[in-house]
Coordinates of N, CA and C in Angstrom, one line a residue:
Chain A
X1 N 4.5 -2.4 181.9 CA 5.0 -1.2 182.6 C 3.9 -0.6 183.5
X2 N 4.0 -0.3 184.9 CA 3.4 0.0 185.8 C 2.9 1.4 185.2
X3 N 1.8 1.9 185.5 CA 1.0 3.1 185.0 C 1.3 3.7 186.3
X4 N 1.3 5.2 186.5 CA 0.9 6.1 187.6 C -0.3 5.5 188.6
X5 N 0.7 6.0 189.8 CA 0.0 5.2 191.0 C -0.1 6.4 191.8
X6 N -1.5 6.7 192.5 CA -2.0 7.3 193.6 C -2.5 6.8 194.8
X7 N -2.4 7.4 195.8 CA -3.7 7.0 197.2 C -3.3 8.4 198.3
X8 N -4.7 8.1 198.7 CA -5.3 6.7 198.6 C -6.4 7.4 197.2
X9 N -7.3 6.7 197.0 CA -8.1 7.0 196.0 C -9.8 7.8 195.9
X10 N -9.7 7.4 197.5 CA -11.1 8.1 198.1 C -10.4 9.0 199.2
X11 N -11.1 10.1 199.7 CA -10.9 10.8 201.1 C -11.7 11.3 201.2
X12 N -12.3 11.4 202.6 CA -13.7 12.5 203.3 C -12.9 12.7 204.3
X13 N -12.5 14.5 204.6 CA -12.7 14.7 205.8 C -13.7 16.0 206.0
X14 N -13.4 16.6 207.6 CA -14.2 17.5 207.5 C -13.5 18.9 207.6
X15 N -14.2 20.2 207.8 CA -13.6 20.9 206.6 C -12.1 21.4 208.1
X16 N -11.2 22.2 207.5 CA -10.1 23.0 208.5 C -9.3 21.5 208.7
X17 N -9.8 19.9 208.3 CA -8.6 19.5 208.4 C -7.7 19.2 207.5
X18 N -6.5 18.5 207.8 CA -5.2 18.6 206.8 C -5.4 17.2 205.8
X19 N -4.8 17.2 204.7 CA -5.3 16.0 204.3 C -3.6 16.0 203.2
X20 N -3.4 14.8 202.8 CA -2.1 14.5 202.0 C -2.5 13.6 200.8
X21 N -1.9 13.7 199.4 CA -2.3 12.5 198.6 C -1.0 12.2 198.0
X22 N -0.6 11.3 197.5 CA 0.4 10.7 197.6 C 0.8 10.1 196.0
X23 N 1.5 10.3 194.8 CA 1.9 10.1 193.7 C 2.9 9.7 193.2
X24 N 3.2 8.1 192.5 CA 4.4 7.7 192.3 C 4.3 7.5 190.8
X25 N 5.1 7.7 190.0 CA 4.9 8.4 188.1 C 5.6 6.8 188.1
X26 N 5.4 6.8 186.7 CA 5.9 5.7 186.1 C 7.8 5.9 185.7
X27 N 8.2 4.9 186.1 CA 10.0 5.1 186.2 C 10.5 5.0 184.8
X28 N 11.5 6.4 185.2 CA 12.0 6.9 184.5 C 11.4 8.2 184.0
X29 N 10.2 8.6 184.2 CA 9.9 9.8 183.7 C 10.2 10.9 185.0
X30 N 10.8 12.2 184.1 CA 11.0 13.1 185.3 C 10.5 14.0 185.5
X31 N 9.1 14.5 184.7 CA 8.2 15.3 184.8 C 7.4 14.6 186.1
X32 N 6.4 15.4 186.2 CA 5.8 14.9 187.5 C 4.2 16.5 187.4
X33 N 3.0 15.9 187.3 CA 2.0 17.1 187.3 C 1.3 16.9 188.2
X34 N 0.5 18.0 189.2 CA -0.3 18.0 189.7 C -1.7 18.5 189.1
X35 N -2.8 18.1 189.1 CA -4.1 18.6 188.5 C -5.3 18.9 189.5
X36 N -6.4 20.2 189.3 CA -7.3 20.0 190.1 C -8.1 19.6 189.2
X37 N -9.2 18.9 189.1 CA -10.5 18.6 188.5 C -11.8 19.1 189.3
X38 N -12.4 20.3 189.1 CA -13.6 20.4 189.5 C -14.5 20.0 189.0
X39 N -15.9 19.5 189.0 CA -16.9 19.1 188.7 C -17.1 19.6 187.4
X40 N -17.2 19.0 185.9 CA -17.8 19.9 185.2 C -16.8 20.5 184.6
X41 N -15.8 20.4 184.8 CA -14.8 21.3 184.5 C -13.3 20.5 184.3
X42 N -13.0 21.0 182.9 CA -11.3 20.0 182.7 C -10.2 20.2 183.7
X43 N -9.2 19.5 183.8 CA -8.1 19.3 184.7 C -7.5 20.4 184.8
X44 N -6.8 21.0 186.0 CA -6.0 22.2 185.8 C -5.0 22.3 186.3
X45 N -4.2 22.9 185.7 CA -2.7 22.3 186.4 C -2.2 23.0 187.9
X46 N -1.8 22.3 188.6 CA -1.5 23.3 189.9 C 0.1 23.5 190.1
X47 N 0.7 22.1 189.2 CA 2.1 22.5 189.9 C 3.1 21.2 188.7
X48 N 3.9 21.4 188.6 CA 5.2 21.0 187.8 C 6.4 20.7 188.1
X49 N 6.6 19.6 188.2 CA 8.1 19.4 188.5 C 8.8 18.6 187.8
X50 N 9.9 19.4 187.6 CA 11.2 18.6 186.7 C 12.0 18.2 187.6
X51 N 12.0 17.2 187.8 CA 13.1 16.1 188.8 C 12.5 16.4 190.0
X52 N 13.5 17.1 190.7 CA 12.8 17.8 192.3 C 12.6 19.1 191.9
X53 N 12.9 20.1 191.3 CA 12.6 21.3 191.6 C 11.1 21.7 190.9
X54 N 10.2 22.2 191.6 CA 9.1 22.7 191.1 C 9.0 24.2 189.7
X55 N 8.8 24.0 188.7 CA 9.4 25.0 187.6 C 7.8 25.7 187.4
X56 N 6.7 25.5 187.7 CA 5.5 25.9 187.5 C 4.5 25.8 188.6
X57 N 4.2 26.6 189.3 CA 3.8 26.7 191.0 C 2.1 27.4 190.5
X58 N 2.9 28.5 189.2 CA 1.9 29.5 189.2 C 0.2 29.6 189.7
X59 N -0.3 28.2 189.7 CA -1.7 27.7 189.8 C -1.6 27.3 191.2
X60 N -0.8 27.0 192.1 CA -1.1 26.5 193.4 C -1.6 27.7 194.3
X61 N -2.2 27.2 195.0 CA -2.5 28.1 196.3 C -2.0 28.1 196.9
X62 N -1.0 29.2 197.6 CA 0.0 28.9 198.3 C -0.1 29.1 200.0
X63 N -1.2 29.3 199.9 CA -1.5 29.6 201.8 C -2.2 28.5 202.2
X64 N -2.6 27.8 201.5 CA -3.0 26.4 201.8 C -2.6 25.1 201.4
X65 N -2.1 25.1 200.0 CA -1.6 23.9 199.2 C 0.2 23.9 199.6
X66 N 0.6 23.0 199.5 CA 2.0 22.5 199.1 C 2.3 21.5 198.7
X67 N 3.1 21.2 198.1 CA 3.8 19.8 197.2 C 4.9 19.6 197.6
X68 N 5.5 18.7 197.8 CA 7.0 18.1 197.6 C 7.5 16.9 196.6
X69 N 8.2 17.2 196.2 CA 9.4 15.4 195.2 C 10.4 15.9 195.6
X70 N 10.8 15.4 196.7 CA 12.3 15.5 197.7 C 13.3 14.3 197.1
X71 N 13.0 13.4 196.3 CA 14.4 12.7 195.6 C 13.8 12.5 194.4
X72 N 13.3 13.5 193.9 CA 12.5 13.7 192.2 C 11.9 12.3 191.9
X73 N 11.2 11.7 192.7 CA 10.6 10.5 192.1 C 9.1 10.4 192.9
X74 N 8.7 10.2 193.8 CA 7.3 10.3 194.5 C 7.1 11.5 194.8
X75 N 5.8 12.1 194.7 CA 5.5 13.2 195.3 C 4.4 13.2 196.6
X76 N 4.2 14.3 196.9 CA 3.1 14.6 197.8 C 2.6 15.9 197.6
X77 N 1.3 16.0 197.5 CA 0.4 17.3 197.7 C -0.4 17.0 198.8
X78 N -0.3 18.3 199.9 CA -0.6 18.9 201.2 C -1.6 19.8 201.0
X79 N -3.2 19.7 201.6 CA -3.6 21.1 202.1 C -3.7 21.2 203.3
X80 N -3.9 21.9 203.8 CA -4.1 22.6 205.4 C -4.4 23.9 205.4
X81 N -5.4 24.4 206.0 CA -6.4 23.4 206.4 C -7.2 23.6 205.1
X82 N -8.2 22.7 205.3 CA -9.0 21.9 203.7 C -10.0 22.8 204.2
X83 N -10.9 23.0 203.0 CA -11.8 24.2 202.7 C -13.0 23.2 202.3
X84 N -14.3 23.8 202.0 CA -15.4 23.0 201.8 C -14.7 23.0 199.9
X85 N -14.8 23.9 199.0 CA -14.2 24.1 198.4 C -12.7 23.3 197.6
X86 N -12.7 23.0 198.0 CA -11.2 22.1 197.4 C -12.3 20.6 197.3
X87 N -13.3 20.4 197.6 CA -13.8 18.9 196.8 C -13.7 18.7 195.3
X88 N -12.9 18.0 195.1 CA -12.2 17.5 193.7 C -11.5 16.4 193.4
X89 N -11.5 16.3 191.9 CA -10.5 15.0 192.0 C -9.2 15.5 192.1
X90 N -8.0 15.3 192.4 CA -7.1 15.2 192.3 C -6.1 14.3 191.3
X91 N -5.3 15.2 189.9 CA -5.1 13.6 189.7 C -3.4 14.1 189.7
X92 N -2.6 12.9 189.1 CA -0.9 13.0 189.0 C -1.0 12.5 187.5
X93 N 0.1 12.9 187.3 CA 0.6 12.9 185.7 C 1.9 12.9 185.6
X94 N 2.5 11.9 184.7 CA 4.4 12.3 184.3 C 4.1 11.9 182.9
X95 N 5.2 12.4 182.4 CA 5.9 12.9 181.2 C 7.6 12.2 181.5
X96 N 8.0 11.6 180.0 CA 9.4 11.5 179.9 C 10.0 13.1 179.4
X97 N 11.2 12.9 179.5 CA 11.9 14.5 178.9 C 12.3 14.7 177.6
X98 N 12.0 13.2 177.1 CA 12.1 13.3 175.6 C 10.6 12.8 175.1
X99 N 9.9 13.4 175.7 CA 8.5 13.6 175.0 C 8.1 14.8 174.3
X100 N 8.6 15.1 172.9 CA 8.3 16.4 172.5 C 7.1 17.1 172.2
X101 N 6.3 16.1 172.1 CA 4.6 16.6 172.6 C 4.0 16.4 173.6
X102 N 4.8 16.1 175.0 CA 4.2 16.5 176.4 C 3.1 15.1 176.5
X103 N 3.0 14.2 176.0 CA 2.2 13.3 175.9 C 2.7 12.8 177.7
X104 N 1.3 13.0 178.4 CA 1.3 12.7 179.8 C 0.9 11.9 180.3
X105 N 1.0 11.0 181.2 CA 0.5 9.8 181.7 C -0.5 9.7 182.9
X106 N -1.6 9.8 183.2 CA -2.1 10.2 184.4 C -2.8 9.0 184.9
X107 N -2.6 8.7 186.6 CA -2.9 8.2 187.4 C -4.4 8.7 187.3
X108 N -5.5 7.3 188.3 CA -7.0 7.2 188.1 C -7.6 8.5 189.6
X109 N -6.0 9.1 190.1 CA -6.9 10.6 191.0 C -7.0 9.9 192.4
X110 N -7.2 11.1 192.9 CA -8.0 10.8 194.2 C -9.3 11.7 194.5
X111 N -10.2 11.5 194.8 CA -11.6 12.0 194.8 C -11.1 12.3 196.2
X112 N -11.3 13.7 196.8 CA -11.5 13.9 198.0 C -12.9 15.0 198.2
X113 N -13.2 14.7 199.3 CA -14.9 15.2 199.8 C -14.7 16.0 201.3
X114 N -14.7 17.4 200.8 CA -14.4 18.0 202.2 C -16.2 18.2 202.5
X115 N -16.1 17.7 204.1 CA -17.8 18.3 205.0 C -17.5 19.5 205.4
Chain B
X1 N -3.2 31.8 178.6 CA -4.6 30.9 178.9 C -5.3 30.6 177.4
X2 N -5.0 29.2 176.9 CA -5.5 29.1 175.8 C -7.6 28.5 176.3
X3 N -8.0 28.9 175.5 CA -9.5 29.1 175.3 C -9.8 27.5 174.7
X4 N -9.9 26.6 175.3 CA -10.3 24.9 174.7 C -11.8 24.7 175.1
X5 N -12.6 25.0 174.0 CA -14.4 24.7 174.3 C -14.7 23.4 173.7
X6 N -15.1 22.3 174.3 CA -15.8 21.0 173.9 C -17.1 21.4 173.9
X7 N -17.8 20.5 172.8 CA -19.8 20.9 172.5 C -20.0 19.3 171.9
X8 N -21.1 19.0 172.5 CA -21.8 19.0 173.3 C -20.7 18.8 175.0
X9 N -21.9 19.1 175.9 CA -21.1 18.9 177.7 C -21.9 17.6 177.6
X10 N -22.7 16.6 177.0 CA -22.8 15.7 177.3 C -23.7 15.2 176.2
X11 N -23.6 13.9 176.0 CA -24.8 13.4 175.1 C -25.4 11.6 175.1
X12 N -26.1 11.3 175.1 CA -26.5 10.4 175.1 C -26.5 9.3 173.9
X13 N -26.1 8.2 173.8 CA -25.7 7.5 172.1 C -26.8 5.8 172.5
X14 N -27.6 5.8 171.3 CA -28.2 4.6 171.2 C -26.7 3.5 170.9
X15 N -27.0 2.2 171.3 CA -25.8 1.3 171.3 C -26.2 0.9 169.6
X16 N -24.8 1.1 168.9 CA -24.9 0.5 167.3 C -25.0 1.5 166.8
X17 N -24.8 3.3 167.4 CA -24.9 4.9 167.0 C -24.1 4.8 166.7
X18 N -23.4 5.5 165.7 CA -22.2 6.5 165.6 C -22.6 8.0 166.2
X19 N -21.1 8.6 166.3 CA -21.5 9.8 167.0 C -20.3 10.5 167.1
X20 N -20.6 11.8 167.4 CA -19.2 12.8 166.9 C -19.6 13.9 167.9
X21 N -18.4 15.0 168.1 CA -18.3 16.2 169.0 C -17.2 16.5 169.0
X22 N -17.1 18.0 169.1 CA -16.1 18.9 168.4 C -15.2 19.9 169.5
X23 N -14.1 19.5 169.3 CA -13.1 20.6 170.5 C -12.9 21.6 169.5
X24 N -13.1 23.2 170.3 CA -12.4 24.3 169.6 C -11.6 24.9 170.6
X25 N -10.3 25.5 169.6 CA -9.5 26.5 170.3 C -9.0 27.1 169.0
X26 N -7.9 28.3 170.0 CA -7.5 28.9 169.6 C -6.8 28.8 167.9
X27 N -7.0 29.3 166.8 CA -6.4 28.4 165.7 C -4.3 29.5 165.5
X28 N -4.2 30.6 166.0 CA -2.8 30.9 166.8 C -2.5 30.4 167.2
X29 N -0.8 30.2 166.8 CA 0.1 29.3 167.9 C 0.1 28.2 168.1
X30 N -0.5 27.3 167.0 CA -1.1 26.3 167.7 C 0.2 25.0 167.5
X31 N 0.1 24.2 168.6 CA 1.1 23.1 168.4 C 1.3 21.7 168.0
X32 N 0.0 21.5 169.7 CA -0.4 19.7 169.3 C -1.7 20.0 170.6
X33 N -2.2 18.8 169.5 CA -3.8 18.7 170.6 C -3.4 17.2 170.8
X34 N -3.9 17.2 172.1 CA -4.6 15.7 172.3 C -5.8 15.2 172.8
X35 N -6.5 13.9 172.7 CA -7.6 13.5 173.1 C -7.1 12.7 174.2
X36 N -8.1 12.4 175.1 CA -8.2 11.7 176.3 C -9.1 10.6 176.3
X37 N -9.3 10.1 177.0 CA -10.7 9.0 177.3 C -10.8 8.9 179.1
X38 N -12.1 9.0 179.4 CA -11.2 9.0 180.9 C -13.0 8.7 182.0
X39 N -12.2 7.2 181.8 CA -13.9 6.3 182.5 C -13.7 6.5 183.7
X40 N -15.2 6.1 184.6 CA -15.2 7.0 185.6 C -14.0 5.3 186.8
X41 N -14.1 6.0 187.6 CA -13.2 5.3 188.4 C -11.6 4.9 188.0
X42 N -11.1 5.3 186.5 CA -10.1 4.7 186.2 C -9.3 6.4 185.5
X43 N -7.6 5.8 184.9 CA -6.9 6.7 184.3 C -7.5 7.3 183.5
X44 N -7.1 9.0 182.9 CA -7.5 9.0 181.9 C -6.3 8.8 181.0
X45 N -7.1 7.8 179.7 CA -6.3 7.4 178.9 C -6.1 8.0 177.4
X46 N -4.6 8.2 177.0 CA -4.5 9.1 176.0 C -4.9 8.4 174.5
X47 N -5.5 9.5 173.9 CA -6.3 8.2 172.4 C -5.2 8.8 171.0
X48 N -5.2 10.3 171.2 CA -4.6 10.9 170.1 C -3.7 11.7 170.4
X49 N -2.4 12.1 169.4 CA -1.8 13.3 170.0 C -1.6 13.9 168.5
X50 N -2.2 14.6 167.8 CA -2.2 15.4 166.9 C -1.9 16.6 166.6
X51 N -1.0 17.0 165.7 CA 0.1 18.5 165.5 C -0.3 18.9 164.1
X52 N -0.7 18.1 163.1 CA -0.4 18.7 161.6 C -1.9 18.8 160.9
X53 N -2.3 20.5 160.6 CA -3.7 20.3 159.6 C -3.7 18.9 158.8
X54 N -4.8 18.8 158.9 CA -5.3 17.7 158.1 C -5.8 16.4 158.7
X55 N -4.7 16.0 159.7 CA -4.3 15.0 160.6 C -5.7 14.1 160.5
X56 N -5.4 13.0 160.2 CA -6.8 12.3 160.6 C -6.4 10.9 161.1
X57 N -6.7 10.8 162.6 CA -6.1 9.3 163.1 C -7.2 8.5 163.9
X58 N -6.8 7.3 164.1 CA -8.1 6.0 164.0 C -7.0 4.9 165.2
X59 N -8.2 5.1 165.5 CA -7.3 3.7 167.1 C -9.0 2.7 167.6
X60 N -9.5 2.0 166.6 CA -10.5 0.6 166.2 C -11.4 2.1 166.0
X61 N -12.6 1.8 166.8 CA -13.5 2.2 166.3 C -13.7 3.8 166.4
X62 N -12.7 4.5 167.1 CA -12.6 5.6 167.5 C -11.7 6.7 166.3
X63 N -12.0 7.9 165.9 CA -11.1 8.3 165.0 C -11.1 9.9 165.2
X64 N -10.2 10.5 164.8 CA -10.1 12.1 165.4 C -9.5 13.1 164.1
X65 N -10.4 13.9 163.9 CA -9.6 15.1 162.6 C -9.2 16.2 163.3
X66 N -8.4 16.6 162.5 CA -7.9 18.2 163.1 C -8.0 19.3 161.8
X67 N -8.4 20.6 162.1 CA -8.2 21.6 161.1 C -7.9 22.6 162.3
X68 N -6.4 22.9 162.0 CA -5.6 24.1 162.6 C -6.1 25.1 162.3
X69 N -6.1 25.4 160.8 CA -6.7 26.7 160.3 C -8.0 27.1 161.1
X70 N -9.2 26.4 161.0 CA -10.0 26.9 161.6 C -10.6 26.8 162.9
X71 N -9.7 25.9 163.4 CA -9.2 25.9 164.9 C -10.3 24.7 165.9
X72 N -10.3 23.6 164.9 CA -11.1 22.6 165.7 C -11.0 21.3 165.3
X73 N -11.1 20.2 166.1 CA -11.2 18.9 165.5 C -12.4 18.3 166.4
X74 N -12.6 17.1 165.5 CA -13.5 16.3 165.5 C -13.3 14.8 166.1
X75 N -14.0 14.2 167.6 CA -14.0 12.9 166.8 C -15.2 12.7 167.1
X76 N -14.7 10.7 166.4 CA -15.5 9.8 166.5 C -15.8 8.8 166.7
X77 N -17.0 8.3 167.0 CA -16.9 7.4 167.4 C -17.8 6.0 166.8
X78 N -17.8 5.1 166.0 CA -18.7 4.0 165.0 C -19.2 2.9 165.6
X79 N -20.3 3.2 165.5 CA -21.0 2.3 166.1 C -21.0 1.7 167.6
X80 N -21.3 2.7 168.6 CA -20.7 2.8 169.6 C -21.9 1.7 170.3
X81 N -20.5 1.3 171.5 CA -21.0 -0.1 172.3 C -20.9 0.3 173.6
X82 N -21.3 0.3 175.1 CA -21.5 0.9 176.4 C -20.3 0.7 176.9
X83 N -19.3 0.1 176.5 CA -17.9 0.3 176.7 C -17.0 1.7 176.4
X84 N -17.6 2.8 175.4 CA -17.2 4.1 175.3 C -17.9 4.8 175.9
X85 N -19.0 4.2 176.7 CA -19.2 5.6 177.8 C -18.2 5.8 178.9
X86 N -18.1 7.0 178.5 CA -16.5 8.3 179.2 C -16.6 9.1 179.1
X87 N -15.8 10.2 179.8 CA -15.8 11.5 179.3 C -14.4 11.8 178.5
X88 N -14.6 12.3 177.5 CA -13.8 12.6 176.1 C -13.1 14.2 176.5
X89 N -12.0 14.1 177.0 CA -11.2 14.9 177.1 C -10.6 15.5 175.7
X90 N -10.2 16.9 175.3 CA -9.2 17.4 174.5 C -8.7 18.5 175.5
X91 N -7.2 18.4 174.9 CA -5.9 19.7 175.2 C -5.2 20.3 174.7
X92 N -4.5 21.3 174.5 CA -4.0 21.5 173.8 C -2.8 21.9 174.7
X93 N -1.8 21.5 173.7 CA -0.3 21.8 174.5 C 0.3 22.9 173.9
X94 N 1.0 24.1 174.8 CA 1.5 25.4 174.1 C 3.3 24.8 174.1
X95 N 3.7 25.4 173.8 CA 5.4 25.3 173.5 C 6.1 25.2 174.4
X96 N 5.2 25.5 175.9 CA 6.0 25.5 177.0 C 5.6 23.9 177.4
X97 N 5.2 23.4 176.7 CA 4.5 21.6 177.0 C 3.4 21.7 178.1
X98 N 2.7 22.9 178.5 CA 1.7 23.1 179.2 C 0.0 22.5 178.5
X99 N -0.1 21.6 179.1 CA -1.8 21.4 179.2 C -2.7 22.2 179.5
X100 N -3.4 22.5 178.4 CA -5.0 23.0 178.8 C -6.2 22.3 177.9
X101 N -6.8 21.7 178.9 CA -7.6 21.4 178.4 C -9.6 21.8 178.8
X102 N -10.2 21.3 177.7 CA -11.2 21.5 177.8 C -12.1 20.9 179.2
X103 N -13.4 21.3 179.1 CA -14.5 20.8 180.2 C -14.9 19.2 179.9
X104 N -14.5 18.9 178.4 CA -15.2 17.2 178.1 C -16.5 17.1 177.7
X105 N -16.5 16.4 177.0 CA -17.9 15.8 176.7 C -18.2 14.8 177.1
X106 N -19.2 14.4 178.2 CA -19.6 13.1 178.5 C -20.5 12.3 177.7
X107 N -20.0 10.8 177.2 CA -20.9 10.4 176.3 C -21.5 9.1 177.9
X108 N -23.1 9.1 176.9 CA -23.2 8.0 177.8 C -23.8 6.6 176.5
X109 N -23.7 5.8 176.6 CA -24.1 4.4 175.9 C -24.7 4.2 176.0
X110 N -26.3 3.5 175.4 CA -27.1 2.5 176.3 C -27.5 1.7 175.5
X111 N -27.4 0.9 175.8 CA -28.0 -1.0 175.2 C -29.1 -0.4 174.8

């Protein structure tokens, strides 16, 4: 069974530009997580989605971040413009819906490096 | 916002060590914890998913306790070989199936 797939896996840009990461969950699951990882610091959840509709935003930044799963199965997280501040890993995570302990599957991230 | 503290934030293990480090949280409400493993460049991978005092589970040389009541578990690790250097995630999941987890303990190996 294919594990959670991200990319790209590295990104540098510099800071005010826009940058996208890209997350496909393992099929058949219809959860779908977004995570920030700061240095030092455990994963934190930014955003949730059950199929397509996002049910847990509360952690996103909304003047800069966005997400989409427009046919509940790949996603994308957006920032614009990128901050020196947002350097982190990025990772993705799904869950089946008959996981009654949330047991989540996470992709190896993307490390992005804002100059 | 549940409170998940890992101790040590890092440690060092002679190769052929055993070695242990302890997640705490909240011992209210509590549901299910899990352990992680999560090498650098790769997933993190899930080791344990533990719900019931007492709980004590083993996947080869790696093993994990839980005490609800007083709101911490433990693992371990026997006779560790430079292949377990990772950082050792725990989380705990609230009823909404929300993740929080701790900062990690980084172990490092050395021959």
């Amino acid at each position: 069974e294919a594990g959670v797939v991200q990319s790209p896996r590295y990104k540098i840009i510099e800071k005010k530009q826009p940058v996208a990461f890209w997350c496909n969950p393992i099929s058949g699951h219809n959860t779908l997580y977004w995570y920030l990882q700061n240095l030092g610091q455990g994963p934190e959840l930014l955003i949730r989605y059950e199929n397509e509709e996002a049910v847990d935003d509360s952690q996103l930044p909304k003047d800069r971040f966005s997400a989409e799963r427009l046919k509940g199965v790949d996603s994308t997280l957006k920032i614009q413009p990128a901050e020196l501040g947002d350097s982190a890993v990025y990772l993705c995570a799904s869950s089946h819906r008959d996981s009654g302990l949330n047991e989540q599957f996470f992709g190896p991230g993307t490390r992005l490096t804002v100059l | 916002i549940l409170n998940v503290e890992q101790s040590p934030q890092s440690l060092h293990v002679q190769e052929g060590d055993s070695t242990n480090f302890t997640c705490s949280f909240p011992s209210s409400n509590f549901y299910a914890l899990h352990w992680y493993r999560w090498e650098t460049a790769k997933s993190p991978e899930a080791l344990f998913v533990m719900t019931l005092n007492g709980d004590e589970k083993k996947k080869g040389r790696i093993s994990a306790t839980l005490n609800t009541k007083e709101g911490y578990s433990y693992l371990y690790i026997k006779g560790s070989q430079p292949e377990d250097s990772a950082t050792y995630l725990c989380a705990l999941t609230d009823s909404w199936g929300k993740l929080q987890f701790g900062a990690g303990t980084q172990v490092v190996v050395t021959p």
